[in-house]
């Protein structure tokens, strides 16, 4: 059973930075697709960014230029560096993985395509 455990959330002021981590067990980083999603109260879960098996990262327009996804295969860890945070970035952030999604599907950032999810980590940005 694949397990994903997020960490690194917290409270910051607008313009600040945070780095989220997602430690994976029983999952091969070199295959499939991994991504970050977020969900604010009363809103649907949305894609923040994904990285495919070729190492190509894609981002939602709302975070492009501010957030960076990276991975350390040796540590089985996925990261989300969040810079210039805004109050509208406040949400629960989730790490997700899927073993069978190719690059094209990975790029769509559709939550329904991901089989494995972490428990989430809260990010709160104050103005």
Coordinates of C-alpha atoms in Angstrom, one line a residue:
X1 CA 0.0 0.0 0.0
X2 CA 1.4 3.3 -1.1
X3 CA 1.7 5.9 1.7
X4 CA 2.2 9.6 1.2
X5 CA 2.9 11.9 4.2
X6 CA 3.0 15.7 3.8
X7 CA 4.8 18.1 6.1
X8 CA 5.9 21.7 6.1
X9 CA 2.6 23.6 6.3
X10 CA 2.1 26.5 8.6
X11 CA 1.1 30.1 8.9
X12 CA 3.0 32.9 7.1
X13 CA 2.3 36.5 6.1
X14 CA 1.6 37.6 2.6
X15 CA 4.9 37.6 0.5
X16 CA 6.4 34.8 2.6
X17 CA 7.6 31.4 1.6
X18 CA 7.0 27.8 2.7
X19 CA 8.3 24.4 1.5
X20 CA 6.1 21.4 1.6
X21 CA 7.5 17.9 1.6
X22 CA 5.8 14.6 0.7
X23 CA 7.5 11.5 1.8
X24 CA 6.4 8.4 -0.1
X25 CA 6.7 4.8 0.7
X26 CA 6.1 1.8 -1.5
X27 CA 5.9 4.1 -4.6
X28 CA 8.4 4.3 -7.4
X29 CA 9.1 8.0 -8.2
X30 CA 10.4 7.1 -11.7
X31 CA 7.0 6.1 -13.0
X32 CA 3.6 7.7 -13.2
X33 CA 2.7 11.1 -12.0
X34 CA 2.9 13.0 -8.7
X35 CA 1.3 16.3 -7.9
X36 CA 0.2 18.8 -5.4
X37 CA -3.4 19.8 -4.9
X38 CA -5.2 22.2 -2.6
X39 CA -8.6 22.7 -1.2
X40 CA -10.0 25.8 0.5
X41 CA -13.1 25.7 2.6
X42 CA -16.2 25.6 0.4
X43 CA -14.2 25.1 -2.7
X44 CA -13.4 22.1 -4.9
X45 CA -10.0 20.5 -4.8
X46 CA -7.8 22.0 -7.5
X47 CA -4.5 21.1 -9.0
X48 CA -1.4 23.2 -8.0
X49 CA 1.2 21.4 -10.1
X50 CA 2.3 18.0 -11.2
X51 CA 5.5 16.3 -12.3
X52 CA 5.6 13.4 -14.7
X53 CA 7.9 10.4 -15.1
X54 CA 10.1 12.5 -17.5
X55 CA 10.6 15.1 -14.8
X56 CA 8.5 17.7 -16.5
X57 CA 6.6 19.9 -14.1
X58 CA 3.5 21.8 -14.9
X59 CA 1.6 24.4 -12.8
X60 CA -1.7 26.0 -12.5
X61 CA -1.8 29.5 -13.8
X62 CA -2.5 30.9 -10.4
X63 CA 0.8 29.7 -9.0
X64 CA 3.0 29.8 -12.1
X65 CA 6.2 31.7 -11.4
X66 CA 5.7 31.5 -7.6
X67 CA 5.7 27.7 -6.9
X68 CA 8.2 25.1 -7.8
X69 CA 7.8 21.3 -7.7
X70 CA 10.9 19.1 -7.3
X71 CA 11.7 15.6 -6.3
X72 CA 14.5 13.7 -4.7
X73 CA 14.3 10.2 -5.9
X74 CA 17.0 9.0 -3.5
X75 CA 14.9 10.2 -0.6
X76 CA 11.5 9.3 -2.2
X77 CA 10.4 12.8 -1.4
X78 CA 8.4 15.3 -3.4
X79 CA 8.7 19.0 -2.6
X80 CA 6.6 22.2 -3.3
X81 CA 8.5 25.4 -2.8
X82 CA 6.0 28.2 -2.4
X83 CA 7.2 31.8 -2.8
X84 CA 5.5 35.1 -2.7
X85 CA 2.5 33.6 -1.0
X86 CA -0.9 35.3 -1.1
X87 CA -3.9 35.1 1.1
X88 CA -5.7 33.3 -1.7
X89 CA -3.2 30.5 -1.4
X90 CA -4.7 29.5 2.0
X91 CA -5.9 25.9 1.8
X92 CA -5.2 22.4 2.8
X93 CA -2.5 21.1 0.5
X94 CA -2.4 17.5 -0.5
X95 CA 0.3 15.3 -2.2
X96 CA -1.0 12.7 -4.7
X97 CA 0.4 10.0 -6.8
X98 CA -0.6 7.7 -9.6
X99 CA 1.4 4.9 -11.1
X100 CA -0.2 4.7 -14.5
X101 CA -0.8 8.3 -15.7
X102 CA 1.4 9.2 -18.7
X103 CA 2.6 12.8 -19.3
X104 CA -0.5 13.9 -21.1
X105 CA -2.8 12.9 -18.3
X106 CA -0.4 14.1 -15.7
X107 CA -0.5 17.6 -17.3
X108 CA -4.3 17.8 -16.8
X109 CA -4.0 17.9 -13.0
X110 CA -7.3 16.1 -12.6
X111 CA -7.8 14.9 -9.0
X112 CA -9.9 12.0 -10.2
X113 CA -6.8 10.5 -11.9
X114 CA -4.8 10.0 -8.8
X115 CA -5.1 6.8 -6.8
X116 CA -3.0 7.7 -3.8
X117 CA -3.4 10.7 -1.4
X118 CA -1.7 12.1 1.7
X119 CA -3.6 13.4 4.7
X120 CA -2.9 17.0 3.9
X121 CA -1.0 19.9 5.5
X122 CA -2.6 23.3 6.2
X123 CA -1.2 26.5 4.7
X124 CA -2.5 29.8 6.0
X125 CA -1.4 33.1 4.5
X126 CA -2.4 36.3 6.3
X127 CA -2.5 39.7 4.7

